[in-house]
mmCIF file of C-alpha atoms and ligand atoms in Angstrom:
data_model
loop_
_atom_site.group_PDB
_atom_site.id
_atom_site.type_symbol
_atom_site.label_atom_id
_atom_site.label_comp_id
_atom_site.label_asym_id
_atom_site.label_seq_id
_atom_site.Cartn_x
_atom_site.Cartn_y
_atom_site.Cartn_z
ATOM 1 C CA MET A 689 -11.220 -22.946 -3.825
ATOM 2 C CA ASN A 690 -14.546 -20.833 -4.187
ATOM 3 C CA LEU A 691 -13.591 -17.299 -4.576
ATOM 4 C CA LYS A 692 -16.779 -16.270 -6.398
ATOM 5 C CA GLY A 693 -18.043 -12.801 -5.661
ATOM 6 C CA ARG A 694 -15.038 -11.937 -3.618
ATOM 7 C CA ASN A 695 -12.915 -8.694 -4.383
ATOM 8 C CA PHE A 696 -8.983 -8.944 -4.777
ATOM 9 C CA LEU A 697 -8.080 -5.912 -2.938
ATOM 10 C CA THR A 698 -4.806 -6.693 -1.050
ATOM 11 C CA LEU A 699 -3.314 -10.772 -0.212
ATOM 12 C CA LEU A 700 -4.225 -9.895 3.378
ATOM 13 C CA ASP A 701 -7.609 -10.824 2.695
ATOM 14 C CA PHE A 702 -6.469 -14.417 1.152
ATOM 15 C CA THR A 703 -5.391 -17.795 3.060
ATOM 16 C CA PRO A 704 -2.446 -19.344 1.833
ATOM 17 C CA GLU A 705 -4.353 -21.878 0.330
ATOM 18 C CA GLU A 706 -6.446 -19.460 -1.542
ATOM 19 C CA ILE A 707 -3.145 -17.893 -3.197
ATOM 20 C CA ILE A 708 -1.757 -21.367 -3.967
ATOM 21 C CA GLY A 709 -4.845 -22.164 -5.695
ATOM 22 C CA LEU A 710 -4.855 -18.993 -7.769
ATOM 23 C CA LEU A 711 -1.409 -19.842 -8.817
ATOM 24 C CA ASP A 712 -2.201 -23.678 -9.453
ATOM 25 C CA LEU A 713 -5.137 -22.001 -12.089
ATOM 26 C CA ALA A 714 -2.795 -19.767 -13.609
ATOM 27 C CA VAL A 715 -0.551 -22.470 -14.451
ATOM 28 C CA GLU A 716 -3.450 -24.104 -15.711
ATOM 29 C CA PHE A 717 -4.535 -21.325 -18.065
ATOM 30 C CA LYS A 718 -0.714 -20.967 -19.277
ATOM 31 C CA ARG A 719 -0.784 -24.441 -20.271
ATOM 32 C CA MET A 720 -4.093 -24.057 -22.135
ATOM 33 C CA LYS A 721 -2.865 -20.602 -23.707
ATOM 34 C CA LYS A 722 0.471 -22.087 -25.032
ATOM 35 C CA GLU A 723 -1.192 -25.116 -26.222
ATOM 36 C CA HIS A 724 -3.947 -22.841 -28.079
ATOM 37 C CA ILE A 725 -6.782 -24.713 -26.324
ATOM 38 C CA PRO A 726 -9.766 -22.206 -26.254
ATOM 39 C CA HIS A 727 -11.095 -20.945 -22.377
ATOM 40 C CA ASN A 728 -13.572 -18.615 -23.178
ATOM 41 C CA HIS A 729 -16.023 -19.414 -20.655
ATOM 42 C CA LEU A 730 -17.048 -15.948 -19.270
ATOM 43 C CA ILE A 731 -18.363 -15.199 -23.150
ATOM 44 C CA GLY A 732 -20.736 -12.356 -22.935
ATOM 45 C CA ARG A 733 -19.413 -10.583 -19.539
ATOM 46 C CA ASN A 734 -17.970 -7.184 -19.371
ATOM 47 C CA ILE A 735 -15.345 -5.388 -17.208
ATOM 48 C CA ALA A 736 -14.095 -1.832 -16.800
ATOM 49 C CA LEU A 737 -10.464 -1.363 -16.315
ATOM 50 C CA ILE A 738 -9.686 1.792 -14.266
ATOM 51 C CA PHE A 739 -6.467 3.507 -14.673
ATOM 52 C CA GLU A 740 -5.969 6.580 -12.717
ATOM 53 C CA LYS A 741 -2.108 6.164 -13.040
ATOM 54 C CA THR A 742 -0.454 4.878 -16.221
ATOM 55 C CA SER A 743 0.504 1.131 -17.158
ATOM 56 C CA THR A 744 1.721 -1.379 -19.698
ATOM 57 C CA ARG A 745 1.630 -4.430 -18.106
ATOM 58 C CA THR A 746 -1.403 -4.249 -15.786
ATOM 59 C CA ARG A 747 -3.305 -2.799 -18.251
ATOM 60 C CA CYS A 748 -2.047 -5.202 -21.487
ATOM 61 C CA ALA A 749 -2.933 -8.350 -18.953
ATOM 62 C CA PHE A 750 -6.349 -7.425 -18.044
ATOM 63 C CA ASP A 751 -7.136 -6.651 -21.308
ATOM 64 C CA VAL A 752 -5.819 -9.743 -22.745
ATOM 65 C CA ALA A 753 -6.598 -12.223 -20.001
ATOM 66 C CA ALA A 754 -10.211 -10.559 -20.482
ATOM 67 C CA HIS A 755 -10.454 -11.361 -24.115
ATOM 68 C CA ASP A 756 -8.973 -14.944 -23.635
ATOM 69 C CA LEU A 757 -11.859 -15.570 -21.356
ATOM 70 C CA GLY A 758 -14.278 -14.197 -23.838
ATOM 71 C CA MET A 759 -15.105 -10.705 -22.056
ATOM 72 C CA GLN A 760 -15.158 -7.171 -23.379
ATOM 73 C CA THR A 761 -12.986 -4.572 -21.969
ATOM 74 C CA THR A 762 -13.811 -0.913 -21.592
ATOM 75 C CA TYR A 763 -10.875 1.119 -20.496
ATOM 76 C CA LEU A 764 -11.026 4.382 -18.362
ATOM 77 C CA SER A 765 -7.805 6.257 -18.568
ATOM 78 C CA PRO A 766 -6.330 8.713 -16.040
ATOM 79 C CA SER A 767 -7.707 11.606 -17.525
ATOM 80 C CA GLY A 768 -10.927 9.950 -19.435
ATOM 81 C CA SER A 769 -13.451 9.874 -16.582
ATOM 82 C CA GLN A 770 -15.398 11.965 -14.186
ATOM 83 C CA ILE A 771 -13.788 9.978 -11.265
ATOM 84 C CA GLY A 772 -13.254 11.797 -8.120
ATOM 85 C CA LYS A 773 -13.639 15.066 -10.343
ATOM 86 C CA LYS A 774 -17.185 15.627 -10.798
ATOM 87 C CA GLU A 775 -18.205 12.621 -9.667
ATOM 88 C CA SER A 776 -17.639 10.826 -6.274
ATOM 89 C CA ILE A 777 -16.181 7.373 -6.080
ATOM 90 C CA GLU A 778 -19.260 5.905 -4.345
ATOM 91 C CA ASP A 779 -21.364 7.081 -7.218
ATOM 92 C CA THR A 780 -19.099 6.110 -9.956
ATOM 93 C CA ALA A 781 -18.700 2.297 -8.348
ATOM 94 C CA ARG A 782 -22.682 2.298 -7.922
ATOM 95 C CA VAL A 783 -23.128 3.460 -11.823
ATOM 96 C CA LEU A 784 -20.215 0.838 -13.284
ATOM 97 C CA GLY A 785 -21.691 -1.671 -10.887
ATOM 98 C CA ARG A 786 -24.873 -1.649 -12.811
ATOM 99 C CA MET A 787 -22.883 -2.298 -16.411
ATOM 100 C CA PHE A 788 -19.723 -4.242 -15.466
ATOM 101 C CA ASP A 789 -19.406 -7.984 -14.082
ATOM 102 C CA GLY A 790 -16.092 -6.993 -12.633
ATOM 103 C CA ILE A 791 -13.932 -3.597 -12.018
ATOM 104 C CA GLU A 792 -10.394 -3.177 -12.277
ATOM 105 C CA TYR A 793 -8.845 -0.166 -10.261
ATOM 106 C CA ARG A 794 -5.370 1.365 -10.003
ATOM 107 C CA GLY A 795 -4.931 4.476 -8.147
ATOM 108 C CA HIS A 796 -3.691 6.192 -5.365
ATOM 109 C CA GLY A 797 -4.956 5.665 -2.056
ATOM 110 C CA GLN A 798 -5.987 1.675 -1.025
ATOM 111 C CA LYS A 799 -9.111 3.407 0.477
ATOM 112 C CA LEU A 800 -10.377 4.163 -3.147
ATOM 113 C CA VAL A 801 -10.084 0.784 -4.252
ATOM 114 C CA GLU A 802 -11.679 -0.321 -0.780
ATOM 115 C CA SER A 803 -14.653 2.314 -1.536
ATOM 116 C CA ILE A 804 -15.314 0.953 -4.948
ATOM 117 C CA ALA A 805 -15.448 -2.530 -3.988
ATOM 118 C CA GLU A 806 -18.060 -1.299 -0.951
ATOM 119 C CA HIS A 807 -20.527 0.223 -3.520
ATOM 120 C CA ALA A 808 -19.686 -1.817 -6.755
ATOM 121 C CA GLY A 809 -21.643 -4.656 -5.973
ATOM 122 C CA VAL A 810 -19.622 -6.891 -8.231
ATOM 123 C CA PRO A 811 -15.935 -8.217 -7.728
ATOM 124 C CA VAL A 812 -13.391 -5.349 -7.815
ATOM 125 C CA TRP A 813 -9.356 -6.026 -8.567
ATOM 126 C CA ASN A 814 -6.626 -4.099 -7.411
ATOM 127 C CA GLY A 815 -4.554 -3.300 -10.257
ATOM 128 C CA LEU A 816 -2.022 -0.887 -8.168
ATOM 129 C CA THR A 817 -2.406 1.220 -5.169
ATOM 130 C CA ASN A 818 0.248 3.027 -3.358
ATOM 131 C CA GLU A 819 -0.108 0.431 -0.552
ATOM 132 C CA TYR A 820 -0.360 -2.746 -2.135
ATOM 133 C CA HIS A 821 0.331 -4.602 -5.739
ATOM 134 C CA PRO A 822 -1.384 -7.924 -5.340
ATOM 135 C CA THR A 823 -1.706 -8.948 -8.780
ATOM 136 C CA GLN A 824 1.999 -8.526 -9.032
ATOM 137 C CA ILE A 825 2.981 -10.802 -6.548
ATOM 138 C CA LEU A 826 0.966 -13.690 -7.537
ATOM 139 C CA ALA A 827 2.944 -13.188 -11.096
ATOM 140 C CA ASP A 828 6.336 -13.017 -8.705
ATOM 141 C CA MET A 829 5.525 -16.185 -6.653
ATOM 142 C CA MET A 830 4.319 -18.164 -10.070
ATOM 143 C CA THR A 831 7.772 -17.275 -11.592
ATOM 144 C CA ILE A 832 9.330 -17.994 -8.314
ATOM 145 C CA ARG A 833 8.007 -21.604 -8.647
ATOM 146 C CA GLU A 834 8.633 -21.856 -11.839
ATOM 147 C CA HIS A 835 12.053 -21.332 -11.494
ATOM 148 C CA PHE A 836 13.303 -22.976 -8.107
ATOM 149 C CA GLY A 837 10.476 -25.717 -8.377
ATOM 150 C CA ASP A 838 9.165 -24.339 -4.813
ATOM 151 C CA LEU A 839 8.273 -21.385 -2.675
ATOM 152 C CA LYS A 840 8.575 -22.573 0.974
ATOM 153 C CA GLY A 841 12.070 -21.925 2.598
ATOM 154 C CA ARG A 842 12.967 -19.334 -0.366
ATOM 155 C CA LYS A 843 14.585 -16.314 0.974
ATOM 156 C CA LEU A 844 13.676 -13.298 -1.122
ATOM 157 C CA VAL A 845 15.544 -9.843 -0.704
ATOM 158 C CA TYR A 846 13.875 -6.473 -1.055
ATOM 159 C CA MET A 847 16.303 -3.589 -2.141
ATOM 160 C CA GLY A 848 15.252 -0.048 -1.906
ATOM 161 C CA ASP A 849 12.081 1.478 -0.770
ATOM 162 C CA ALA A 850 10.463 -1.096 0.902
ATOM 163 C CA ARG A 851 7.441 0.887 2.563
ATOM 164 C CA TYR A 852 5.658 1.258 -0.404
ATOM 165 C CA ASN A 853 3.561 -1.022 -2.572
ATOM 166 C CA MET A 854 6.215 -3.299 -3.775
ATOM 167 C CA GLY A 855 7.581 -3.785 -0.547
ATOM 168 C CA ASN A 856 4.779 -4.231 1.437
ATOM 169 C CA SER A 857 2.894 -6.609 -0.982
ATOM 170 C CA LEU A 858 6.056 -8.941 -1.396
ATOM 171 C CA MET A 859 6.392 -9.023 2.484
ATOM 172 C CA ILE A 860 2.575 -10.328 2.787
ATOM 173 C CA GLY A 861 3.384 -12.713 0.102
ATOM 174 C CA CYS A 862 6.139 -14.131 1.266
ATOM 175 C CA SER A 863 4.760 -14.426 5.189
ATOM 176 C CA LYS A 864 1.662 -16.362 3.749
ATOM 177 C CA LEU A 865 3.529 -18.433 1.592
ATOM 178 C CA GLY A 866 6.444 -19.477 3.685
ATOM 179 C CA LEU A 867 9.238 -17.670 2.258
ATOM 180 C CA ASP A 868 12.034 -15.795 4.030
ATOM 181 C CA PHE A 869 11.549 -11.916 3.568
ATOM 182 C CA THR A 870 14.116 -9.422 4.118
ATOM 183 C CA ALA A 871 13.394 -5.332 3.630
ATOM 184 C CA CYS A 872 16.622 -4.114 2.980
ATOM 185 C CA ALA A 873 16.786 -0.352 3.067
ATOM 186 C CA PRO A 874 17.802 2.710 5.604
ATOM 187 C CA ALA A 875 15.376 2.333 8.273
ATOM 188 C CA GLN A 876 13.208 5.271 7.111
ATOM 189 C CA TYR A 877 12.084 2.914 4.118
ATOM 190 C CA PHE A 878 10.999 0.042 6.118
ATOM 191 C CA PRO A 879 7.514 -1.029 6.104
ATOM 192 C CA LYS A 880 5.176 0.349 8.800
ATOM 193 C CA GLN A 881 5.414 -1.485 12.016
ATOM 194 C CA SER A 882 2.032 -2.249 12.345
ATOM 195 C CA LEU A 883 2.123 -4.398 8.843
ATOM 196 C CA VAL A 884 5.453 -6.037 9.637
ATOM 197 C CA GLU A 885 3.779 -7.314 13.288
ATOM 198 C CA ARG A 886 0.708 -8.722 10.935
ATOM 199 C CA CYS A 887 2.997 -10.293 8.489
ATOM 200 C CA LYS A 888 5.496 -11.940 11.244
ATOM 201 C CA ALA A 889 1.985 -13.558 12.852
ATOM 202 C CA PHE A 890 1.512 -15.193 9.259
ATOM 203 C CA SER A 891 5.447 -15.985 9.223
ATOM 204 C CA ASP A 892 5.070 -17.592 12.377
ATOM 205 C CA THR A 893 2.173 -19.709 10.678
ATOM 206 C CA SER A 894 4.026 -20.918 7.588
ATOM 207 C CA GLY A 895 7.711 -21.316 9.264
ATOM 208 C CA SER A 896 9.609 -18.448 7.746
ATOM 209 C CA HIS A 897 11.203 -15.453 9.033
ATOM 210 C CA ILE A 898 11.027 -11.457 8.405
ATOM 211 C CA THR A 899 14.056 -9.288 8.534
ATOM 212 C CA LEU A 900 14.874 -5.626 8.213
ATOM 213 C CA GLU A 901 18.258 -4.789 7.438
ATOM 214 C CA THR A 902 20.265 -1.577 6.595
ATOM 215 C CA ASP A 903 23.485 -3.418 5.351
ATOM 216 C CA PRO A 904 23.294 -4.926 1.831
ATOM 217 C CA LEU A 905 25.990 -6.895 2.019
ATOM 218 C CA LYS A 906 24.271 -8.817 5.035
ATOM 219 C CA GLY A 907 21.118 -8.571 3.760
ATOM 220 C CA VAL A 908 22.144 -10.077 0.642
ATOM 221 C CA GLU A 909 23.320 -13.396 2.248
ATOM 222 C CA GLY A 910 21.839 -16.369 1.262
ATOM 223 C CA ALA A 911 19.285 -14.862 -0.745
ATOM 224 C CA ASP A 912 17.357 -16.787 -3.387
ATOM 225 C CA ILE A 913 15.776 -13.954 -5.345
ATOM 226 C CA VAL A 914 17.120 -10.159 -4.979
ATOM 227 C CA TYR A 915 14.175 -8.150 -5.951
ATOM 228 C CA THR A 916 13.986 -4.290 -6.199
ATOM 229 C CA ASP A 917 11.494 -1.384 -8.035
ATOM 230 C CA VAL A 918 12.002 2.280 -9.090
ATOM 231 C CA TRP A 919 13.350 4.534 -6.559
ATOM 232 C CA VAL A 920 10.342 6.890 -6.754
ATOM 233 C CA SER A 921 6.960 5.636 -7.562
ATOM 234 C CA MET A 922 3.898 6.858 -9.702
ATOM 235 C CA GLY A 923 2.181 9.640 -8.236
ATOM 236 C CA GLU A 924 5.452 10.792 -6.143
ATOM 237 C CA PRO A 925 6.476 14.384 -6.442
ATOM 238 C CA GLU A 926 9.849 14.557 -8.998
ATOM 239 C CA SER A 927 11.475 16.777 -6.358
ATOM 240 C CA ILE A 928 12.088 13.417 -4.399
ATOM 241 C CA TRP A 929 14.111 12.110 -6.837
ATOM 242 C CA GLU A 930 17.661 13.816 -5.636
ATOM 243 C CA GLU A 931 16.928 12.376 -1.704
ATOM 244 C CA ARG A 932 16.039 9.020 -3.155
ATOM 245 C CA ILE A 933 19.068 8.872 -5.383
ATOM 246 C CA GLY A 934 21.040 9.599 -2.312
ATOM 247 C CA ASP A 935 19.409 7.422 0.038
ATOM 248 C CA LEU A 936 19.076 4.440 -1.938
ATOM 249 C CA THR A 937 22.256 4.164 -4.374
ATOM 250 C CA PRO A 938 23.964 1.917 -1.558
ATOM 251 C CA TYR A 939 20.727 -0.425 -2.231
ATOM 252 C CA LYS A 940 21.681 -0.349 -5.907
ATOM 253 C CA VAL A 941 21.489 -4.246 -7.358
ATOM 254 C CA THR A 942 24.913 -4.592 -8.861
ATOM 255 C CA MET A 943 26.649 -7.515 -10.010
ATOM 256 C CA ASP A 944 28.953 -7.343 -7.087
ATOM 257 C CA LEU A 945 25.815 -7.715 -4.748
ATOM 258 C CA MET A 946 24.420 -10.559 -6.804
ATOM 259 C CA ASN A 947 27.700 -12.457 -6.367
ATOM 260 C CA ARG A 948 27.230 -12.149 -2.537
ATOM 261 C CA ALA A 949 23.595 -13.511 -2.404
ATOM 262 C CA GLY A 950 23.192 -17.304 -2.331
ATOM 263 C CA ASP A 951 23.962 -19.867 -4.956
ATOM 264 C CA GLY A 952 21.770 -19.866 -8.004
ATOM 265 C CA ALA A 953 20.239 -16.754 -6.519
ATOM 266 C CA VAL A 954 18.320 -14.782 -9.540
ATOM 267 C CA PHE A 955 17.411 -11.055 -9.742
ATOM 268 C CA MET A 956 13.766 -9.942 -10.047
ATOM 269 C CA HIS A 957 11.663 -6.741 -10.804
ATOM 270 C CA CYS A 958 8.308 -5.805 -11.507
ATOM 271 C CA LEU A 959 9.144 -3.269 -14.133
ATOM 272 C CA PRO A 960 9.374 -0.756 -15.509
ATOM 273 C CA ALA A 961 13.030 -0.441 -14.400
ATOM 274 C CA PHE A 962 15.528 2.309 -14.817
ATOM 275 C CA HIS A 963 18.599 0.143 -15.892
ATOM 276 C CA ASP A 964 20.001 2.411 -18.407
ATOM 277 C CA LEU A 965 19.247 5.723 -19.760
ATOM 278 C CA GLU A 966 16.929 4.507 -22.596
ATOM 279 C CA THR A 967 13.769 6.232 -21.060
ATOM 280 C CA LYS A 968 12.891 10.196 -20.850
ATOM 281 C CA ILE A 969 13.284 10.156 -16.979
ATOM 282 C CA GLY A 970 16.344 7.672 -17.000
ATOM 283 C CA ALA A 971 18.030 10.129 -19.205
ATOM 284 C CA GLU A 972 16.669 13.188 -17.430
ATOM 285 C CA MET A 973 18.186 11.710 -14.144
ATOM 286 C CA GLY A 974 21.223 10.726 -15.737
ATOM 287 C CA ALA A 975 22.392 13.778 -17.350
ATOM 288 C CA LYS A 976 21.258 15.599 -13.894
ATOM 289 C CA PHE A 977 23.117 13.310 -11.448
ATOM 290 C CA ASN A 978 25.814 12.180 -13.547
ATOM 291 C CA ILE A 979 24.642 8.402 -13.290
ATOM 292 C CA ASN A 980 23.838 5.729 -16.013
ATOM 293 C CA ASP A 981 21.504 3.509 -13.993
ATOM 294 C CA MET A 982 19.323 3.616 -10.826
ATOM 295 C CA GLU A 983 18.001 0.663 -8.630
ATOM 296 C CA VAL A 984 19.879 -2.051 -11.120
ATOM 297 C CA THR A 985 22.720 -2.056 -13.250
ATOM 298 C CA ASP A 986 22.263 -2.715 -16.752
ATOM 299 C CA GLU A 987 24.876 -5.651 -16.635
ATOM 300 C CA VAL A 988 22.609 -7.319 -13.770
ATOM 301 C CA PHE A 989 19.231 -6.466 -15.764
ATOM 302 C CA ARG A 990 20.731 -8.061 -18.579
ATOM 303 C CA LYS A 991 22.024 -11.217 -17.227
ATOM 304 C CA TYR A 992 18.353 -12.107 -15.543
ATOM 305 C CA SER A 993 16.345 -10.449 -18.126
ATOM 306 C CA ASP A 994 14.774 -14.406 -18.991
ATOM 307 C CA ILE A 995 13.162 -14.575 -15.533
ATOM 308 C CA VAL A 996 12.268 -11.207 -15.427
ATOM 309 C CA PHE A 997 10.293 -10.923 -18.445
ATOM 310 C CA ASP A 998 8.901 -14.256 -17.424
ATOM 311 C CA GLU A 999 7.545 -12.482 -14.669
ATOM 312 C CA ALA A 1000 5.835 -9.836 -16.840
ATOM 313 C CA GLU A 1001 4.408 -12.821 -19.097
ATOM 314 C CA ASN A 1002 2.728 -14.356 -15.514
ATOM 315 C CA ARG A 1003 1.096 -10.990 -14.844
ATOM 316 C CA MET A 1004 -1.533 -12.087 -17.838
ATOM 317 C CA HIS A 1005 -1.873 -15.842 -16.435
ATOM 318 C CA THR A 1006 -2.360 -14.830 -12.774
ATOM 319 C CA ILE A 1007 -4.889 -11.954 -13.405
ATOM 320 C CA LYS A 1008 -6.475 -14.362 -15.548
ATOM 321 C CA ALA A 1009 -7.193 -16.675 -12.522
ATOM 322 C CA VAL A 1010 -8.182 -13.752 -10.581
ATOM 323 C CA MET A 1011 -10.897 -12.894 -12.846
ATOM 324 C CA ALA A 1012 -12.033 -16.178 -13.551
ATOM 325 C CA ALA A 1013 -12.002 -17.153 -9.990
ATOM 326 C CA THR A 1014 -13.650 -14.524 -8.843
ATOM 327 C CA LEU A 1015 -16.160 -14.166 -11.506
ATOM 328 C CA GLY A 1016 -17.064 -17.979 -10.863
ATOM 329 C CA TYR A 1017 -15.132 -19.642 -14.141
ATOM 330 C CA GLU A 1018 -16.585 -23.110 -14.809
HETATM 331 N N1 CP B 781 4.670 -4.044 -12.960
HETATM 332 C C1 CP B 781 3.825 -3.104 -13.208
HETATM 333 O O1 CP B 781 2.732 -3.185 -12.608
HETATM 334 O O2 CP B 781 3.936 -2.455 -14.614
HETATM 335 P P1 CP B 781 2.753 -1.309 -15.306
HETATM 336 O O3 CP B 781 2.919 -0.450 -14.111
HETATM 337 O O4 CP B 781 3.167 -1.442 -16.637
HETATM 338 O O5 CP B 781 1.290 -2.354 -15.097
HETATM 339 N N1 NVA B 782 6.545 0.861 -7.137
HETATM 340 C C1 NVA B 782 5.995 1.046 -8.282
HETATM 341 C C2 NVA B 782 5.378 -0.140 -8.891
HETATM 342 C C3 NVA B 782 5.138 -0.222 -10.334
HETATM 343 C C4 NVA B 782 4.430 -1.647 -10.828
HETATM 344 C C5 NVA B 782 4.868 2.328 -8.390
HETATM 345 O O1 NVA B 782 4.042 2.234 -7.573
HETATM 346 O O2 NVA B 782 5.363 2.964 -9.661
#
């Protein structure tokens, strides 16, 4: 696998072999990290971390991974740069490309990260856009493989807003790597038909299936992984909460739903999760709509928390693999 100089904007751009290669590299980095074996071969390099939306995992994963590889990082916060306000994306990309060896970007439309990639002249990594969250999928696949020992033939069911970054990206990852993927949601929350068609072509090759299902009880039948995400994503208006709670409550991951999934099924979540009222927004919505949780019950979240936090840890190992591979780690 030679990914030197490549961008990492969406898994659509990568072959199954390249994705597996990144997972294998992440496993190797995880082993080295656990055994305290230094792997700072990219010493002297500098990377920029641009976050136009907030982050805990992705920011920390890029930061720690970069430092482990010997690199320095510069963080540009949602309010701390000129991007898009006083300076165009193109000019910003051309400036940063002169100073940095790689650029991570989290923001709104996919077109923004594509534009940075077009003009920067150095590898650009998508740290989440409205459409895709490709580094998250690598961590999810690494975690599924660690847990089950394989990927092909497993069934992943995504419950909730399946037309956004996580639903889209899981569908791409599953169809490329041979996992069955079910988007389980009201029909208006299904991924765009054009993306479904593209992914069906991948799943034909990998031997898996894509299903769009509105009935949560049918959707979880035979599932190995029941996956969900927040019902309102970053950047969406607060006014949308009421509608989302109304539309998506039937798709909340409850213990009853988990009991109807396949034998040995696990629950996964990219985090952050609204599984209780211990957050500002959770408490506000709890009081406003008289609820105790949202996309997943606290009981389910706690029962499967080991794998959910493995998934969070694996963000760091997989992001390290992406940076190392695209920057030419030797
Ligand atoms: N899963 C994820 O991307 O988390 P953050 O928003 O905290 O980076
Ligand atoms: N769909 C969520 C994912 C967070 C990791 C969001 O975009 O806010």
